[in-house]
PDB file of C-alpha atoms in Angstrom:
ATOM      1  CA  MET A   4      12.797  14.559 -10.184  1.00 42.00           C
ATOM      2  CA  GLY A   5      10.523  11.841 -11.506  1.00 42.00           C
ATOM      3  CA  LEU A   6       7.562  11.865 -13.815  1.00 41.00           C
ATOM      4  CA  LEU A   7       4.528   9.658 -14.012  1.00 47.00           C
ATOM      5  CA  ASP A   8       0.901   9.470 -14.996  1.00 50.00           C
ATOM      6  CA  GLY A   9      -0.524   9.787 -11.507  1.00 53.00           C
ATOM      7  CA  LEU A  10      -1.776  13.235 -10.740  1.00 56.00           C
ATOM      8  CA  TRP A  11      -5.500  13.634 -10.247  1.00 54.00           C
ATOM      9  CA  ARG A  12      -7.259  16.595 -11.840  1.00 51.00           C
ATOM     10  CA  GLY A  13     -10.150  17.482 -11.397  1.00 49.00           C
ATOM     11  CA  ARG A  14     -21.557 -10.712   4.512  1.00 35.00           C
ATOM     12  CA  GLU A  15     -20.205 -12.241   7.044  1.00 36.00           C
ATOM     13  CA  SER A  16     -16.827 -11.339   8.404  1.00 36.00           C
ATOM     14  CA  VAL A  17     -14.213 -13.951   7.597  1.00 35.00           C
ATOM     15  CA  PHE A  18     -10.658 -13.501   8.812  1.00 34.00           C
ATOM     16  CA  ASP A  19      -7.485 -15.226   9.965  1.00 38.00           C
ATOM     17  CA  PRO A  20      -7.254 -15.186  13.758  1.00 40.00           C
ATOM     18  CA  GLY A  21      -3.725 -13.963  13.220  1.00 44.00           C
ATOM     19  CA  ASN A  22      -0.806 -13.957  15.632  1.00 44.00           C
ATOM     20  CA  ALA A  23      -1.869 -13.940  19.273  1.00 38.00           C
ATOM     21  CA  ALA A  24       1.529 -12.669  20.351  1.00 40.00           C
ATOM     22  CA  THR A  25       1.200  -9.527  18.252  1.00 52.00           C
ATOM     23  CA  ASN A  26      -2.588  -9.305  18.484  1.00 80.00           C
ATOM     24  CA  SER A  27      -2.974  -8.940  14.750  1.00 89.00           C
ATOM     25  CA  ILE A  28      -5.181 -10.303  11.975  1.00 94.00           C
ATOM     26  CA  GLN A  29      -3.559 -11.299   8.685  1.00 94.00           C
ATOM     27  CA  LEU A  30      -5.844 -11.023   5.654  1.00 96.00           C
ATOM     28  CA  THR A  31      -4.987 -13.601   3.034  1.00 93.00           C
ATOM     29  CA  GLY A  32      -6.252 -14.661  -0.342  1.00 88.00           C
ATOM     30  CA  ARG A  33      -8.496 -17.309   1.220  1.00 89.00           C
ATOM     31  CA  GLN A  34      -9.559 -15.333   4.320  1.00 91.00           C
ATOM     32  CA  ASN A  35      -9.783 -11.908   2.843  1.00 95.00           C
ATOM     33  CA  ARG A  36     -12.197  -9.738   4.773  1.00 95.00           C
ATOM     34  CA  VAL A  37     -13.122  -8.466   8.202  1.00 96.00           C
ATOM     35  CA  SER A  38     -15.907  -6.282   9.585  1.00 96.00           C
ATOM     36  CA  LEU A  39     -14.780  -3.364  11.677  1.00 97.00           C
ATOM     37  CA  THR A  40     -18.396  -2.840  12.783  1.00 96.00           C
ATOM     38  CA  LYS A  41     -18.624  -6.346  14.269  1.00 94.00           C
ATOM     39  CA  GLN A  42     -15.378  -5.742  16.131  1.00 92.00           C
ATOM     40  CA  ASP A  43     -16.762  -2.491  17.569  1.00 95.00           C
ATOM     41  CA  ALA A  44     -13.984  -0.652  15.709  1.00 95.00           C
ATOM     42  CA  ALA A  45     -15.992   1.419  13.196  1.00 96.00           C
ATOM     43  CA  SER A  46     -15.442   4.737  14.974  1.00 96.00           C
ATOM     44  CA  GLY A  47     -12.589   7.048  15.810  1.00 96.00           C
ATOM     45  CA  HIS A  48      -9.462   7.381  13.716  1.00 96.00           C
ATOM     46  CA  LEU A  49      -8.419   4.365  11.694  1.00 97.00           C
ATOM     47  CA  ARG A  50      -4.636   4.490  11.168  1.00 96.00           C
ATOM     48  CA  VAL A  51      -3.298   3.025   7.898  1.00 96.00           C
ATOM     49  CA  ASN A  52       0.466   2.428   7.911  1.00 95.00           C
ATOM     50  CA  LEU A  53       2.807   1.390   5.094  1.00 94.00           C
ATOM     51  CA  THR A  54       6.272   0.020   5.899  1.00 90.00           C
ATOM     52  CA  TRP A  55       8.791  -1.715   3.664  1.00 84.00           C
ATOM     53  CA  ARG A  56      12.321  -3.101   3.578  1.00 78.00           C
ATOM     54  CA  MET A  57      14.544  -4.733   1.018  1.00 69.00           C
ATOM     55  CA  ARG A  58      14.285  -8.517   0.868  1.00 58.00           C
ATOM     56  CA  THR A  59      17.296 -10.104   2.623  1.00 53.00           C
ATOM     57  CA  SER A  60      17.935 -12.434  -0.298  1.00 51.00           C
ATOM     58  CA  ASP A  61      18.214  -9.462  -2.691  1.00 49.00           C
ATOM     59  CA  LEU A  62      20.529  -7.455  -0.469  1.00 44.00           C
ATOM     60  CA  MET A  63      23.259 -10.075  -1.058  1.00 45.00           C
ATOM     61  CA  GLY A  64      22.251 -10.696  -4.670  1.00 45.00           C
ATOM     62  CA  PRO A  65      24.287 -13.229  -6.694  1.00 43.00           C
ATOM     63  CA  GLN A  66      26.827 -13.517  -3.859  1.00 46.00           C
ATOM     64  CA  ARG A  67      24.270 -15.211  -1.595  1.00 45.00           C
ATOM     65  CA  GLU A  68      23.323 -17.739  -4.328  1.00 44.00           C
ATOM     66  CA  SER A  69      26.997 -18.560  -4.842  1.00 46.00           C
ATOM     67  CA  LEU A  70      27.499 -19.208  -1.125  1.00 43.00           C
ATOM     68  CA  LEU A  71      24.502 -21.498  -1.029  1.00 48.00           C
ATOM     69  CA  ARG A  72      25.989 -23.616  -3.827  1.00 53.00           C
ATOM     70  CA  HIS A  73      29.589 -23.441  -2.563  1.00 52.00           C
ATOM     71  CA  PRO A  74      29.617 -22.970   1.251  1.00 51.00           C
ATOM     72  CA  LEU A  75      33.450 -23.095   1.507  1.00 49.00           C
ATOM     73  CA  ARG A  76      33.654 -19.811  -0.401  1.00 49.00           C
ATOM     74  CA  ALA A  77      32.487 -18.063   2.760  1.00 44.00           C
ATOM     75  CA  LEU A  78      35.984 -18.651   4.180  1.00 47.00           C
ATOM     76  CA  LYS A  79      37.615 -16.578   1.409  1.00 47.00           C
ATOM     77  CA  PRO A  80      38.170 -12.838   1.732  1.00 43.00           C
ATOM     78  CA  PRO A  81      35.121 -10.907   0.497  1.00 40.00           C
ATOM     79  CA  GLU A  82      35.169  -9.551  -3.013  1.00 36.00           C
ATOM     80  CA  VAL A  83      34.626  -5.877  -3.682  1.00 34.00           C
ATOM     81  CA  VAL A  84      31.575  -5.589  -5.907  1.00 32.00           C
ATOM     82  CA  GLY A  85      30.093  -2.569  -7.596  1.00 32.00           C
ATOM     83  CA  HIS A  86      26.615  -1.153  -7.273  1.00 32.00           C
ATOM     84  CA  SER A  87      24.240  -3.788  -8.596  1.00 34.00           C
ATOM     85  CA  GLN A  88      20.775  -3.356 -10.054  1.00 41.00           C
ATOM     86  CA  SER A  89      19.304  -5.136  -7.025  1.00 45.00           C
ATOM     87  CA  MET A  90      20.423  -2.303  -4.764  1.00 48.00           C
ATOM     88  CA  VAL A  91      17.897   0.251  -5.931  1.00 53.00           C
ATOM     89  CA  ASN A  92      16.460   3.179  -4.016  1.00 63.00           C
ATOM     90  CA  VAL A  93      12.833   2.178  -3.689  1.00 71.00           C
ATOM     91  CA  ASP A  94      10.290   4.942  -3.050  1.00 77.00           C
ATOM     92  CA  LEU A  95       6.952   3.419  -2.163  1.00 86.00           C
ATOM     93  CA  ASP A  96       4.024   5.755  -1.731  1.00 90.00           C
ATOM     94  CA  LEU A  97       0.736   5.220   0.064  1.00 95.00           C
ATOM     95  CA  GLY A  98      -2.449   6.603  -1.504  1.00 96.00           C
ATOM     96  CA  CYS A  99      -6.224   6.281  -1.407  1.00 97.00           C
ATOM     97  CA  LEU A 100      -8.951   6.660  -3.993  1.00 97.00           C
ATOM     98  CA  TYR A 101     -12.104   7.781  -2.235  1.00 97.00           C
ATOM     99  CA  GLU A 102     -15.788   7.915  -3.091  1.00 97.00           C
ATOM    100  CA  LEU A 103     -18.254   9.566  -0.727  1.00 98.00           C
ATOM    101  CA  GLN A 104     -21.974   8.875  -0.410  1.00 97.00           C
ATOM    102  CA  ASP A 105     -22.815  12.192  -2.070  1.00 97.00           C
ATOM    103  CA  GLY A 106     -20.897  11.107  -5.223  1.00 96.00           C
ATOM    104  CA  THR A 107     -17.713  13.098  -4.538  1.00 96.00           C
ATOM    105  CA  LYS A 108     -14.623  11.276  -5.778  1.00 95.00           C
ATOM    106  CA  GLY A 109     -10.898  11.986  -5.616  1.00 95.00           C
ATOM    107  CA  VAL A 110      -7.481  10.877  -4.459  1.00 95.00           C
ATOM    108  CA  VAL A 111      -5.260  11.332  -1.395  1.00 96.00           C
ATOM    109  CA  GLN A 112      -1.584  10.902  -2.192  1.00 92.00           C
ATOM    110  CA  PRO A 113       1.832  12.582  -1.813  1.00 88.00           C
ATOM    111  CA  LEU A 114       2.069  13.334  -5.535  1.00 85.00           C
ATOM    112  CA  GLY A 115       0.587  16.755  -6.142  1.00 85.00           C
ATOM    113  CA  ASP A 116       0.256  17.329  -2.369  1.00 86.00           C
ATOM    114  CA  TYR A 117      -3.303  15.910  -2.296  1.00 91.00           C
ATOM    115  CA  LEU A 118      -2.942  15.168   1.418  1.00 93.00           C
ATOM    116  CA  GLY A 119      -6.655  15.271   2.287  1.00 95.00           C
ATOM    117  CA  ASP A 120      -8.392  16.307   5.501  1.00 96.00           C
ATOM    118  CA  VAL A 121      -9.328  14.194   8.489  1.00 95.00           C
ATOM    119  CA  ASN A 122     -12.039  16.489   9.890  1.00 96.00           C
ATOM    120  CA  ALA A 123     -13.693  17.509   6.606  1.00 97.00           C
ATOM    121  CA  PRO A 124     -14.385  15.688   3.325  1.00 97.00           C
ATOM    122  CA  PRO A 125     -12.915  13.280   2.333  1.00 97.00           C
ATOM    123  CA  TYR A 126     -12.206  12.437   5.996  1.00 98.00           C
ATOM    124  CA  VAL A 127      -8.902  10.887   4.910  1.00 97.00           C
ATOM    125  CA  LYS A 128      -5.570  12.513   5.711  1.00 96.00           C
ATOM    126  CA  LEU A 129      -1.999  11.526   4.696  1.00 94.00           C
ATOM    127  CA  SER A 130       0.508  12.498   7.346  1.00 86.00           C
ATOM    128  CA  GLY A 131       3.473  12.870   5.038  1.00 61.00           C
ATOM    129  CA  ASP A 132       5.734  11.278   2.416  1.00 50.00           C
ATOM    130  CA  ASP A 133       8.479   8.857   3.530  1.00 47.00           C
ATOM    131  CA  ARG A 134      10.906   8.499   0.657  1.00 48.00           C
ATOM    132  CA  PHE A 135      13.456   6.347   2.403  1.00 44.00           C
ATOM    133  CA  GLY A 136      11.555   3.441   3.982  1.00 45.00           C
ATOM    134  CA  SER A 137      12.129   4.537   7.552  1.00 46.00           C
ATOM    135  CA  GLY A 138      10.879   2.476  10.472  1.00 48.00           C
ATOM    136  CA  SER A 139       7.730   4.566  10.806  1.00 54.00           C
ATOM    137  CA  GLY A 140       6.876   4.365   7.062  1.00 70.00           C
ATOM    138  CA  GLU A 141       3.955   6.339   5.722  1.00 88.00           C
ATOM    139  CA  THR A 142       0.721   6.848   7.608  1.00 94.00           C
ATOM    140  CA  MET A 143      -2.828   7.779   6.607  1.00 96.00           C
ATOM    141  CA  TYR A 144      -5.785   8.457   8.880  1.00 97.00           C
ATOM    142  CA  VAL A 145      -9.461   7.758   8.201  1.00 97.00           C
ATOM    143  CA  ASN A 146     -12.033   9.459  10.434  1.00 97.00           C
ATOM    144  CA  LEU A 147     -14.646   6.769  10.966  1.00 97.00           C
ATOM    145  CA  ASP A 148     -16.743   9.064  13.070  1.00 97.00           C
ATOM    146  CA  HIS A 149     -17.890  10.235   9.630  1.00 98.00           C
ATOM    147  CA  ARG A 150     -18.375   6.725   8.268  1.00 97.00           C
ATOM    148  CA  ASP A 151     -21.901   7.559   7.120  1.00 97.00           C
ATOM    149  CA  ALA A 152     -20.381   9.969   4.583  1.00 98.00           C
ATOM    150  CA  ILE A 153     -17.954   7.360   3.181  1.00 98.00           C
ATOM    151  CA  LYS A 154     -18.942   4.921   0.413  1.00 98.00           C
ATOM    152  CA  ARG A 155     -15.639   3.274  -0.447  1.00 98.00           C
ATOM    153  CA  LEU A 156     -11.897   3.823  -0.045  1.00 98.00           C
ATOM    154  CA  LEU A 157      -9.329   1.994  -2.157  1.00 98.00           C
ATOM    155  CA  VAL A 158      -5.945   1.975  -0.400  1.00 98.00           C
ATOM    156  CA  PHE A 159      -3.083   1.538  -2.847  1.00 97.00           C
ATOM    157  CA  VAL A 160       0.719   1.602  -2.997  1.00 94.00           C
ATOM    158  CA  TYR A 161       2.782   2.725  -5.964  1.00 90.00           C
ATOM    159  CA  ILE A 162       6.448   3.045  -6.859  1.00 85.00           C
ATOM    160  CA  TYR A 163       7.198   6.653  -7.711  1.00 74.00           C
ATOM    161  CA  ASP A 164      10.525   6.353  -9.497  1.00 68.00           C
ATOM    162  CA  GLN A 165      11.066   4.585 -12.797  1.00 57.00           C
ATOM    163  CA  THR A 166      12.390   1.314 -11.270  1.00 68.00           C
ATOM    164  CA  PRO A 167       9.724  -1.342 -10.668  1.00 69.00           C
ATOM    165  CA  ALA A 168      10.874  -3.215  -7.559  1.00 73.00           C
ATOM    166  CA  PHE A 169       7.932  -4.867  -5.866  1.00 80.00           C
ATOM    167  CA  ASP A 170       9.876  -8.143  -6.282  1.00 77.00           C
ATOM    168  CA  ARG A 171      12.761  -6.745  -4.217  1.00 79.00           C
ATOM    169  CA  THR A 172      10.843  -5.195  -1.347  1.00 80.00           C
ATOM    170  CA  HIS A 173       8.802  -6.645   1.440  1.00 82.00           C
ATOM    171  CA  ALA A 174       5.974  -4.190   2.040  1.00 88.00           C
ATOM    172  CA  VAL A 175       3.218  -4.469   4.655  1.00 93.00           C
ATOM    173  CA  VAL A 176       0.117  -2.285   5.033  1.00 96.00           C
ATOM    174  CA  THR A 177      -1.294  -2.379   8.551  1.00 96.00           C
ATOM    175  CA  LEU A 178      -4.610  -1.034   9.824  1.00 97.00           C
ATOM    176  CA  TYR A 179      -4.802   0.133  13.440  1.00 96.00           C
ATOM    177  CA  PRO A 180      -8.488   0.483  14.407  1.00 96.00           C
ATOM    178  CA  SER A 181      -9.618   2.395  17.455  1.00 92.00           C
ATOM    179  CA  ASN A 182     -10.523  -0.926  19.072  1.00 92.00           C
ATOM    180  CA  GLY A 183      -9.403  -4.522  18.702  1.00 91.00           C
ATOM    181  CA  PRO A 184      -6.474  -6.094  16.856  1.00 94.00           C
ATOM    182  CA  SER A 185      -4.488  -4.575  14.026  1.00 96.00           C
ATOM    183  CA  ILE A 186      -5.079  -5.902  10.504  1.00 97.00           C
ATOM    184  CA  GLU A 187      -2.103  -6.719   8.248  1.00 96.00           C
ATOM    185  CA  ILE A 188      -1.841  -7.212   4.500  1.00 96.00           C
ATOM    186  CA  ALA A 189       1.532  -8.279   3.151  1.00 93.00           C
ATOM    187  CA  LEU A 190       2.547  -7.400  -0.414  1.00 90.00           C
ATOM    188  CA  ASP A 191       4.789 -10.450  -0.728  1.00 81.00           C
ATOM    189  CA  GLU A 192       3.989 -11.654  -4.226  1.00 80.00           C
ATOM    190  CA  ARG A 193       6.813 -11.269  -6.702  1.00 76.00           C
ATOM    191  CA  GLN A 194       5.654  -8.909  -9.473  1.00 80.00           C
ATOM    192  CA  PRO A 195       8.904  -7.511 -10.913  1.00 79.00           C
ATOM    193  CA  GLN A 196       7.306  -5.265 -13.539  1.00 85.00           C
ATOM    194  CA  ALA A 197       4.403  -3.927 -11.531  1.00 89.00           C
ATOM    195  CA  ARG A 198       4.383  -0.233 -10.556  1.00 89.00           C
ATOM    196  CA  SER A 199       1.190  -0.080  -8.482  1.00 92.00           C
ATOM    197  CA  CYS A 200      -0.826  -2.325  -6.212  1.00 94.00           C
ATOM    198  CA  ALA A 201      -4.413  -2.040  -5.040  1.00 96.00           C
ATOM    199  CA  VAL A 202      -4.013  -3.247  -1.431  1.00 97.00           C
ATOM    200  CA  MET A 203      -7.475  -3.142   0.177  1.00 98.00           C
ATOM    201  CA  MET A 204     -11.005  -1.773  -0.114  1.00 98.00           C
ATOM    202  CA  ILE A 205     -12.632  -0.136   2.913  1.00 98.00           C
ATOM    203  CA  GLU A 206     -16.361  -0.082   2.138  1.00 98.00           C
ATOM    204  CA  ASN A 207     -19.569   0.985   3.780  1.00 97.00           C
ATOM    205  CA  VAL A 208     -21.962  -1.888   3.022  1.00 95.00           C
ATOM    206  CA  LYS A 209     -25.426  -1.388   4.513  1.00 93.00           C
ATOM    207  CA  ASP A 210     -23.993   0.620   7.422  1.00 93.00           C
ATOM    208  CA  GLU A 211     -21.270  -1.970   8.028  1.00 97.00           C
ATOM    209  CA  ILE A 212     -17.620  -0.984   7.561  1.00 97.00           C
ATOM    210  CA  MET A 213     -15.899  -3.854   5.752  1.00 98.00           C
ATOM    211  CA  VAL A 214     -12.177  -4.238   4.981  1.00 98.00           C
ATOM    212  CA  ARG A 215     -11.449  -6.495   2.015  1.00 97.00           C
ATOM    213  CA  ARG A 216      -8.022  -7.586   0.847  1.00 97.00           C
ATOM    214  CA  GLU A 217      -7.349  -6.861  -2.851  1.00 96.00           C
ATOM    215  CA  VAL A 218      -3.593  -7.095  -3.571  1.00 95.00           C
ATOM    216  CA  LYS A 219      -3.970  -6.594  -7.310  1.00 95.00           C
ATOM    217  CA  TYR A 220      -0.828  -5.467  -9.128  1.00 94.00           C
ATOM    218  CA  VAL A 221      -0.935  -3.330 -12.266  1.00 93.00           C
ATOM    219  CA  TYR A 222       1.846  -2.228 -14.628  1.00 89.00           C
ATOM    220  CA  GLY A 223       0.760   1.393 -14.710  1.00 86.00           C
ATOM    221  CA  PHE A 224      -0.042   4.021 -12.142  1.00 86.00           C
ATOM    222  CA  GLN A 225      -3.117   5.512 -10.537  1.00 89.00           C
ATOM    223  CA  GLY A 226      -4.957   5.907 -13.819  1.00 91.00           C
ATOM    224  CA  GLU A 227      -4.842   2.122 -14.366  1.00 92.00           C
ATOM    225  CA  LEU A 228      -6.115   1.477 -10.837  1.00 94.00           C
ATOM    226  CA  ASP A 229      -8.913   3.929 -11.536  1.00 94.00           C
ATOM    227  CA  ARG A 230      -9.944   2.008 -14.683  1.00 94.00           C
ATOM    228  CA  LEU A 231      -9.723  -1.336 -12.871  1.00 95.00           C
ATOM    229  CA  TYR A 232     -12.139  -0.201 -10.174  1.00 96.00           C
ATOM    230  CA  GLY A 233     -14.260   2.193 -12.198  1.00 94.00           C
ATOM    231  CA  TRP A 234     -13.549   5.468 -10.382  1.00 95.00           C
ATOM    232  CA  GLY A 235     -13.846   7.655 -13.484  1.00 90.00           C
ATOM    233  CA  LEU A 236     -11.360  10.417 -12.660  1.00 90.00           C
ATOM    234  CA  GLN A 237      -9.218  12.329 -15.129  1.00 86.00           C
ATOM    235  CA  TRP A 238      -5.477  11.948 -14.758  1.00 83.00           C
ATOM    236  CA  GLY A 239      -2.470  13.916 -15.956  1.00 70.00           C
ATOM    237  CA  ARG A 240       1.269  14.151 -15.439  1.00 60.00           C
ATOM    238  CA  GLY A 241       2.592  14.606 -11.915  1.00 52.00           C
ATOM    239  CA  TYR A 242       5.935  15.470 -10.342  1.00 52.00           C
ATOM    240  CA  LYS A 243       7.729  15.205  -7.038  1.00 50.00           C
ATOM    241  CA  THR A 244      10.213  17.868  -6.055  1.00 50.00           C
ATOM    242  CA  LYS A 245      13.722  16.792  -5.073  1.00 50.00           C
ATOM    243  CA  VAL A 246      14.704  16.672  -1.430  1.00 44.00           C
TER     244      VAL A 246
END
């Protein structure tokens, strides 16, 4: 059972055309925003999906580096090696800080079972908590039929356990709008000590639903993301039960 400070109390669209084969848009540091409204995708349920896997280079660890320097060693019988630090159990969680037009603020996240509601405020619902990085990952739904009630949503990812490992995972957050291509944001920057990452902001700007890439890593948890973006919530200690 882990412990962290992460339990809540109380312009013009510019984007990368993406990969035609997969019909997706990749938001990058230089091309960092897209308008769902201009794509006729600002209604229905917006699906937000987090998936991750260990980086291939880290799965082999020092052994891979040795083979690159000395290729003939690959012909020798494999050595039996113990459990290394690189083989950690990574538990990435998907969450969302929300602010509604009426001033209501809060969080949707697995920690504390703040799973939200898709048909009532905050119109954001987390489907569950994937602790093992399965193929389906974690999924959150945003009901854009109530977009007039939404001011801004900050989608974030954090590492629940006490082992920072963003540098050893390849995580991707993908938006699946009701219409048009999916939108991908890769968390592929090596930030070995970071525990949380603000991934994207979904914002209602003059009745236009904009998605903006953030990808800002912090060394703390939700409380630090709150301070970075000025949410103003009060935070306390939170737990996850063992499975």
